[in-house]
Short mmCIF file of N, CA and C in Angstrom, two decimals:
data_model
loop_
_atom_site.label_atom_id
_atom_site.label_comp_id
_atom_site.label_asym_id
_atom_site.label_seq_id
_atom_site.Cartn_x
_atom_site.Cartn_y
_atom_site.Cartn_z
N PRO A 1 269.94 129.79 178.61
CA PRO A 1 269.49 128.53 179.13
C PRO A 1 268.33 128.93 180.29
N LYS A 2 267.60 127.85 180.33
CA LYS A 2 266.38 128.07 181.36
C LYS A 2 267.33 127.93 182.72
N THR A 3 266.78 128.56 183.83
CA THR A 3 267.32 128.54 185.04
C THR A 3 266.58 128.22 186.38
N ILE A 4 266.94 128.15 187.32
CA ILE A 4 265.92 128.02 188.75
C ILE A 4 265.47 129.55 188.56
N GLU A 5 266.04 130.55 188.20
CA GLU A 5 265.62 131.90 188.33
C GLU A 5 264.45 132.06 187.76
N ASN A 6 264.25 131.48 186.36
CA ASN A 6 263.41 131.47 185.27
C ASN A 6 262.19 131.00 185.96
N LYS A 7 262.32 129.91 186.99
CA LYS A 7 261.18 129.37 187.51
C LYS A 7 260.62 130.08 188.85
N GLU A 8 261.46 130.83 189.30
CA GLU A 8 260.96 131.64 190.17
C GLU A 8 260.36 133.08 189.85
N ILE A 9 260.44 133.34 188.52
CA ILE A 9 259.87 134.60 187.99
C ILE A 9 258.62 134.04 187.63
N ILE A 10 258.72 132.88 187.00
CA ILE A 10 257.21 132.38 186.44
C ILE A 10 256.37 132.22 187.80
N LYS A 11 256.90 131.58 188.84
CA LYS A 11 256.06 131.50 189.99
C LYS A 11 255.41 132.74 190.53
N ALA A 12 256.45 133.70 190.66
CA ALA A 12 255.91 134.95 191.01
C ALA A 12 255.16 135.91 190.05
N ILE A 13 255.04 135.62 188.91
CA ILE A 13 254.07 135.96 187.92
C ILE A 13 252.70 135.10 188.05
N PHE A 14 253.03 133.81 187.94
CA PHE A 14 251.52 132.89 188.41
C PHE A 14 250.82 133.47 189.56
N THR A 15 251.70 133.52 190.93
CA THR A 15 250.87 134.20 191.94
C THR A 15 250.35 135.47 191.70
N ILE A 16 250.74 136.50 191.22
CA ILE A 16 250.37 137.65 190.86
C ILE A 16 249.07 137.57 190.21
N PHE A 17 249.23 136.72 189.28
CA PHE A 17 247.75 136.50 188.39
C PHE A 17 246.77 135.87 188.96
N MET A 18 247.03 134.78 189.94
CA MET A 18 246.03 134.42 190.81
C MET A 18 245.72 135.12 191.75
N GLN A 19 246.39 136.24 192.28
CA GLN A 19 245.92 136.94 193.18
C GLN A 19 244.81 137.94 192.55
N GLY A 20 245.12 138.25 191.34
CA GLY A 20 243.97 139.12 190.38
C GLY A 20 242.79 138.38 190.14
N VAL A 21 242.57 136.97 190.00
CA VAL A 21 241.33 136.00 189.97
C VAL A 21 241.00 136.10 191.33
N ILE A 22 241.66 135.97 192.31
CA ILE A 22 240.99 136.08 193.80
C ILE A 22 240.08 137.76 193.73
N GLU A 23 240.69 138.70 193.46
CA GLU A 23 240.38 139.84 193.54
C GLU A 23 239.17 140.01 192.75
N LEU A 24 238.94 139.22 191.36
CA LEU A 24 237.82 139.17 190.65
C LEU A 24 236.55 138.84 191.51
N TYR A 25 236.84 137.52 191.81
CA TYR A 25 235.99 136.91 192.83
C TYR A 25 235.44 137.63 194.02
N ARG A 26 236.27 138.17 194.75
CA ARG A 26 236.30 139.21 195.61
C ARG A 26 235.36 140.26 195.32
N ASN A 27 235.52 141.03 194.15
CA ASN A 27 234.92 142.36 193.87
C ASN A 27 233.39 142.13 193.10
N HIS A 28 233.34 140.67 192.32
CA HIS A 28 232.25 140.45 191.67
C HIS A 28 230.87 140.40 192.42
N THR A 29 229.97 141.46 191.90
CA THR A 29 228.76 141.55 192.55
C THR A 29 227.81 141.63 191.28
N PRO A 30 226.58 141.32 191.30
CA PRO A 30 225.63 141.25 190.53
C PRO A 30 225.14 142.73 190.28
N TYR A 31 225.26 143.71 191.53
CA TYR A 31 224.87 145.19 191.56
C TYR A 31 225.81 145.79 191.92
N SER A 32 226.38 146.75 191.37
CA SER A 32 227.45 147.52 191.98
C SER A 32 227.48 147.99 193.44
N ASN A 33 226.45 148.22 194.02
CA ASN A 33 226.25 148.31 195.68
C ASN A 33 226.25 147.51 196.29
N ALA A 34 225.91 146.25 195.79
CA ALA A 34 225.38 145.03 196.54
C ALA A 34 226.84 144.44 197.43
N PRO A 35 226.47 144.20 198.54
CA PRO A 35 227.36 143.49 199.45
C PRO A 35 227.88 142.19 198.82
N MET A 36 228.77 141.60 199.09
CA MET A 36 229.24 140.28 198.84
C MET A 36 228.39 139.19 199.39
N THR A 37 227.73 138.11 198.81
CA THR A 37 226.92 137.10 199.33
C THR A 37 227.65 136.00 199.96
N ARG A 38 227.25 135.39 200.93
CA ARG A 38 227.72 134.34 201.61
C ARG A 38 228.23 133.46 200.38
N ASN A 39 227.57 133.26 199.31
CA ASN A 39 227.95 132.09 198.35
C ASN A 39 229.11 132.80 197.54
N MET A 40 229.45 134.01 197.50
CA MET A 40 230.34 134.43 196.90
C MET A 40 231.59 134.52 197.88
N GLU A 41 231.48 134.85 198.94
CA GLU A 41 232.30 134.67 199.75
C GLU A 41 232.83 133.27 200.12
N ILE A 42 232.18 132.13 199.92
CA ILE A 42 232.45 130.95 199.71
C ILE A 42 233.50 130.61 198.58
N CYS A 43 233.16 130.94 197.53
CA CYS A 43 233.87 130.89 196.20
C CYS A 43 235.32 131.62 196.33
N ARG A 44 235.37 132.87 196.80
CA ARG A 44 236.66 133.62 197.07
C ARG A 44 237.52 132.64 198.22
N GLU A 45 236.85 132.42 199.15
CA GLU A 45 237.77 131.44 199.93
C GLU A 45 238.32 130.36 199.22
N PHE A 46 237.22 129.68 198.61
CA PHE A 46 237.97 128.37 197.62
C PHE A 46 238.92 128.82 197.02
N VAL A 47 238.96 129.76 196.14
CA VAL A 47 239.90 130.05 195.18
C VAL A 47 241.05 130.39 196.06
N GLN A 48 240.96 130.94 197.11
CA GLN A 48 242.11 131.47 197.99
C GLN A 48 242.96 130.23 198.84
N LEU A 49 241.83 129.14 198.96
CA LEU A 49 242.40 128.08 199.79
C LEU A 49 243.14 127.08 198.27
N ALA A 50 242.55 127.02 197.27
CA ALA A 50 243.06 126.27 196.16
C ALA A 50 244.43 127.00 195.76
N MET A 51 244.62 128.40 195.91
CA MET A 51 245.81 128.61 195.43
C MET A 51 246.83 128.31 196.63
N GLU A 52 246.61 128.20 197.30
CA GLU A 52 247.66 127.97 198.73
C GLU A 52 247.85 126.54 198.79
N ASN A 53 246.70 125.78 198.52
CA ASN A 53 247.04 124.11 198.68
C ASN A 53 247.07 123.36 197.37
N TYR A 54 246.97 123.81 196.00
CA TYR A 54 246.84 122.73 195.14
C TYR A 54 247.93 121.91 194.68
N THR A 55 249.00 122.01 195.35
CA THR A 55 250.53 121.23 195.30
C THR A 55 250.10 120.13 196.00
N LYS A 56 248.97 120.24 197.21
CA LYS A 56 249.26 119.20 198.17
C LYS A 56 247.86 118.76 197.97
N GLU A 57 246.87 119.39 197.60
CA GLU A 57 245.38 118.59 197.72
C GLU A 57 244.58 119.08 196.58
N HIS A 58 244.50 117.68 195.79
CA HIS A 58 243.64 117.70 194.51
C HIS A 58 242.22 117.53 194.73
N SER A 59 241.76 117.17 196.16
CA SER A 59 240.22 116.51 196.34
C SER A 59 239.49 117.76 196.51
N VAL A 60 238.35 117.76 195.55
CA VAL A 60 237.19 118.74 196.10
C VAL A 60 236.78 118.86 197.41
N SER A 61 236.40 117.40 198.05
CA SER A 61 236.08 117.42 199.34
C SER A 61 237.14 117.76 200.52
N TYR A 62 238.30 118.00 200.02
CA TYR A 62 239.30 118.83 201.19
C TYR A 62 238.86 120.38 201.53
N TYR A 63 238.45 120.89 200.23
CA TYR A 63 237.86 122.16 200.08
C TYR A 63 236.95 122.48 200.95
N ALA A 64 236.00 121.67 200.61
CA ALA A 64 234.37 121.48 201.35
C ALA A 64 234.57 121.42 202.75
N LYS A 65 235.46 120.23 203.50
CA LYS A 65 235.80 120.49 204.68
C LYS A 65 236.21 121.67 205.33
N ARG A 66 237.27 122.16 204.71
CA ARG A 66 237.99 123.31 204.80
C ARG A 66 237.25 124.43 205.26
N LEU A 67 236.01 124.51 204.42
CA LEU A 67 235.12 125.56 204.80
C LEU A 67 233.95 125.44 205.27
N ASN A 68 234.05 124.13 205.98
CA ASN A 68 232.63 123.66 206.78
C ASN A 68 231.37 123.50 206.28
N ILE A 69 231.39 123.12 205.00
CA ILE A 69 230.15 123.01 204.46
C ILE A 69 230.06 121.47 203.64
N THR A 70 229.20 121.00 203.60
CA THR A 70 228.87 119.85 202.64
C THR A 70 229.40 119.72 201.46
N LEU A 71 230.05 118.73 200.87
CA LEU A 71 230.16 118.66 199.68
C LEU A 71 229.22 118.96 198.55
N GLN A 72 228.31 118.68 198.81
CA GLN A 72 227.11 118.99 197.73
C GLN A 72 226.67 120.33 197.81
N HIS A 73 226.58 121.12 198.87
CA HIS A 73 226.54 122.39 198.72
C HIS A 73 227.77 123.22 198.39
N PHE A 74 228.92 122.64 198.59
CA PHE A 74 230.20 123.18 198.26
C PHE A 74 230.12 123.42 196.40
N CYS A 75 229.86 122.34 196.02
CA CYS A 75 229.73 121.97 194.64
C CYS A 75 228.72 122.85 193.95
N TYR A 76 227.56 122.95 194.77
CA TYR A 76 226.44 123.80 194.07
C TYR A 76 226.81 125.30 194.21
N VAL A 77 227.24 125.58 195.24
CA VAL A 77 227.68 127.36 195.13
C VAL A 77 228.69 127.49 194.34
N ILE A 78 229.92 126.86 194.21
CA ILE A 78 230.76 127.06 193.33
C ILE A 78 230.52 127.11 191.82
N LYS A 79 229.49 126.29 191.43
CA LYS A 79 229.08 126.36 190.19
C LYS A 79 227.97 127.56 189.77
N LYS A 80 227.28 127.60 190.83
CA LYS A 80 226.36 128.98 190.79
C LYS A 80 226.98 130.49 190.79
N VAL A 81 228.05 130.31 191.30
CA VAL A 81 228.63 131.89 191.55
C VAL A 81 229.73 131.84 190.25
N SER A 82 230.29 131.02 189.98
CA SER A 82 231.40 130.97 188.80
C SER A 82 230.98 130.57 187.78
N GLY A 83 230.12 129.78 187.67
CA GLY A 83 229.86 129.03 186.40
C GLY A 83 230.63 127.87 185.85
N ARG A 84 231.40 127.49 186.55
CA ARG A 84 232.47 126.42 186.63
C ARG A 84 232.57 125.63 187.87
N THR A 85 232.74 124.29 187.50
CA THR A 85 232.85 123.35 188.58
C THR A 85 234.00 123.68 189.55
N ALA A 86 233.80 123.21 190.70
CA ALA A 86 235.06 123.28 191.67
C ALA A 86 236.28 122.56 191.05
N LEU A 87 235.96 121.41 190.59
CA LEU A 87 237.09 120.32 189.99
C LEU A 87 237.55 121.32 188.72
N ASP A 88 236.92 121.58 188.16
CA ASP A 88 237.51 122.65 186.91
C ASP A 88 238.28 123.61 187.21
N ILE A 89 238.00 124.57 188.41
CA ILE A 89 238.62 125.44 188.78
C ILE A 89 239.91 125.19 189.24
N LEU A 90 240.07 123.86 190.09
CA LEU A 90 241.27 123.66 190.69
C LEU A 90 242.17 122.95 189.42
N SER A 91 241.63 122.19 188.71
CA SER A 91 242.36 121.49 187.46
C SER A 91 243.06 122.81 186.77
N ASN A 92 242.27 123.70 186.64
CA ASN A 92 243.00 124.84 185.60
C ASN A 92 244.03 125.39 186.35
N ILE A 93 244.01 125.53 187.80
CA ILE A 93 245.15 126.18 188.49
C ILE A 93 246.45 125.26 188.19
N ILE A 94 246.05 123.78 188.53
CA ILE A 94 247.44 123.13 188.31
C ILE A 94 247.77 123.08 187.02
N ILE A 95 247.10 122.97 186.11
CA ILE A 95 247.62 122.77 184.58
C ILE A 95 248.37 124.12 184.43
N MET A 96 247.80 125.52 184.76
CA MET A 96 248.40 126.33 184.40
C MET A 96 249.76 126.39 184.86
N ASP A 97 250.01 126.03 186.21
CA ASP A 97 251.12 125.97 186.97
C ASP A 97 252.30 124.95 186.15
N ALA A 98 251.53 123.74 185.75
CA ALA A 98 252.31 122.89 185.05
C ALA A 98 252.94 123.22 183.51
N LYS A 99 251.90 123.88 182.92
CA LYS A 99 252.23 124.41 181.43
C LYS A 99 253.48 125.59 181.76
N ALA A 100 253.14 126.57 183.12
CA ALA A 100 254.53 127.51 183.05
C ALA A 100 255.79 127.02 183.48
N GLN A 101 255.68 126.05 184.32
CA GLN A 101 256.91 125.12 184.64
C GLN A 101 257.59 124.45 183.37
N LEU A 102 256.81 123.99 182.57
CA LEU A 102 257.20 122.96 181.30
C LEU A 102 257.85 124.02 180.26
N LYS A 103 257.18 125.07 180.19
CA LYS A 103 257.92 126.27 179.17
C LYS A 103 259.05 127.01 179.87
N SER A 104 259.02 127.08 180.93
CA SER A 104 260.12 128.21 181.52
C SER A 104 261.58 127.44 182.26
N THR A 105 261.14 126.13 182.54
CA THR A 105 262.10 125.45 183.12
C THR A 105 262.79 124.27 182.26
N ASP A 106 263.87 123.54 182.62
CA ASP A 106 264.54 122.37 182.30
C ASP A 106 264.06 121.30 183.28
N MET A 107 263.24 121.53 184.01
CA MET A 107 263.28 120.55 184.95
C MET A 107 262.24 119.24 184.56
N PRO A 108 262.86 117.97 184.75
CA PRO A 108 262.31 116.85 184.25
C PRO A 108 260.77 116.97 184.64
N VAL A 109 259.87 116.22 183.66
CA VAL A 109 258.51 116.29 183.93
C VAL A 109 258.05 115.47 185.13
N LYS A 110 259.01 114.42 185.56
CA LYS A 110 258.67 113.54 186.76
C LYS A 110 258.67 114.59 187.94
N LYS A 111 259.99 115.38 188.01
CA LYS A 111 259.91 116.58 189.15
C LYS A 111 258.81 117.84 189.18
N ILE A 112 258.35 117.88 187.97
CA ILE A 112 257.26 118.92 187.78
C ILE A 112 256.01 118.08 188.50
N ALA A 113 255.63 117.00 188.18
CA ALA A 113 254.59 116.24 188.61
C ALA A 113 254.74 116.06 190.16
N PHE A 114 255.82 115.62 190.60
CA PHE A 114 255.82 115.74 191.95
C PHE A 114 255.74 116.80 192.90
N ALA A 115 256.15 118.10 192.26
CA ALA A 115 256.17 119.59 192.99
C ALA A 115 254.58 119.82 192.98
N LEU A 116 253.82 119.18 191.77
CA LEU A 116 252.30 119.66 191.81
C LEU A 116 251.46 118.48 192.66
N GLY A 117 252.21 117.64 193.21
CA GLY A 117 251.46 116.74 194.15
C GLY A 117 250.99 115.55 193.61
N PHE A 118 251.48 115.20 192.42
CA PHE A 118 251.28 113.71 191.81
C PHE A 118 252.63 112.65 192.15
N ASP A 119 251.98 111.71 192.92
CA ASP A 119 253.13 110.75 193.04
C ASP A 119 253.46 109.80 192.02
N ASN A 120 252.78 109.73 191.01
CA ASN A 120 252.61 109.03 189.81
C ASN A 120 252.91 109.42 188.51
N LEU A 121 254.07 109.32 188.14
CA LEU A 121 254.31 110.14 186.63
C LEU A 121 253.26 109.71 185.55
N SER A 122 252.65 108.36 185.65
CA SER A 122 252.03 107.91 184.43
C SER A 122 250.39 108.77 184.73
N PHE A 123 249.92 109.02 186.10
CA PHE A 123 248.81 109.45 186.27
C PHE A 123 248.82 110.97 185.61
N PHE A 124 250.17 111.57 186.23
CA PHE A 124 250.24 112.97 185.62
C PHE A 124 250.22 113.20 184.15
N ASN A 125 250.70 112.09 183.45
CA ASN A 125 250.65 112.32 182.07
C ASN A 125 249.24 112.26 181.46
N LYS A 126 248.47 111.31 181.97
CA LYS A 126 246.94 111.16 181.58
C LYS A 126 246.25 112.05 181.99
N TYR A 127 246.46 112.94 183.12
CA TYR A 127 245.91 113.77 183.83
C TYR A 127 246.29 115.06 182.73
N PHE A 128 247.37 115.49 182.27
CA PHE A 128 247.89 116.52 181.40
C PHE A 128 247.10 116.18 180.28
N ARG A 129 247.53 115.15 179.63
CA ARG A 129 246.91 114.98 178.40
C ARG A 129 245.29 115.23 178.31
N GLN A 130 244.53 114.82 179.36
CA GLN A 130 243.08 114.85 179.43
C GLN A 130 242.91 116.48 179.16
N HIS A 131 243.57 117.33 180.07
CA HIS A 131 243.10 118.84 179.97
C HIS A 131 243.81 119.65 178.91
N VAL A 132 244.94 119.15 178.29
CA VAL A 132 245.79 120.05 177.17
C VAL A 132 245.50 119.36 175.99
N GLY A 133 245.32 117.89 175.77
CA GLY A 133 245.17 117.43 174.56
C GLY A 133 246.59 116.95 174.25
N MET A 134 247.45 116.88 174.71
CA MET A 134 249.23 116.14 174.52
C MET A 134 249.41 115.94 175.66
N THR A 135 250.46 115.47 175.70
CA THR A 135 251.34 114.87 176.94
C THR A 135 252.36 116.14 177.25
N PRO A 136 252.71 116.05 178.67
CA PRO A 136 253.52 117.20 179.23
C PRO A 136 255.09 117.27 177.98
N GLN A 137 255.52 116.28 177.81
CA GLN A 137 256.58 116.47 177.07
C GLN A 137 256.30 117.07 175.68
N GLU A 138 255.45 116.62 175.17
CA GLU A 138 254.80 117.40 173.81
C GLU A 138 254.42 118.58 173.90
N TYR A 139 253.86 118.85 175.14
CA TYR A 139 253.63 120.65 175.30
C TYR A 139 255.03 121.33 175.38
N ARG A 140 255.81 120.77 176.16
CA ARG A 140 257.14 121.08 176.09
C ARG A 140 257.98 121.70 174.89
N GLU A 141 257.88 120.63 173.97
CA GLU A 141 258.51 120.76 172.88
C GLU A 141 257.61 121.49 171.57
N SER A 142 256.37 122.01 172.08
CA SER A 142 255.59 122.52 171.30
C SER A 142 256.05 124.39 170.85
#
């Protein structure tokens, strides 16, 4: 049976995985001996902040403010460095955690949604379906 212990194990694995992602951003340089550019540093800091705050803050503007740069510059830098939008990166972090919890626990979808910072179950279901192509319950049963 699925237990709270399983949830803690999955969270630990997820955390280790995301630390690896942060390291990839930290170590990514176009030339092997080139120092990390300011843009790369912004991207690395964003991923780190996102990992710390994704269950509370889903707004890209929050992360731009935390990094003390304009939203427009923030979005430009993240896209330029990573090839993906800041919202896409943030959404992927949220969806990966949701998937892990759905598959590894018996926690009700409503509790998972709340734990991920969604106050509205209907919105979480739509958000999950938009990113995964099925509802959280369908994903759990697949």
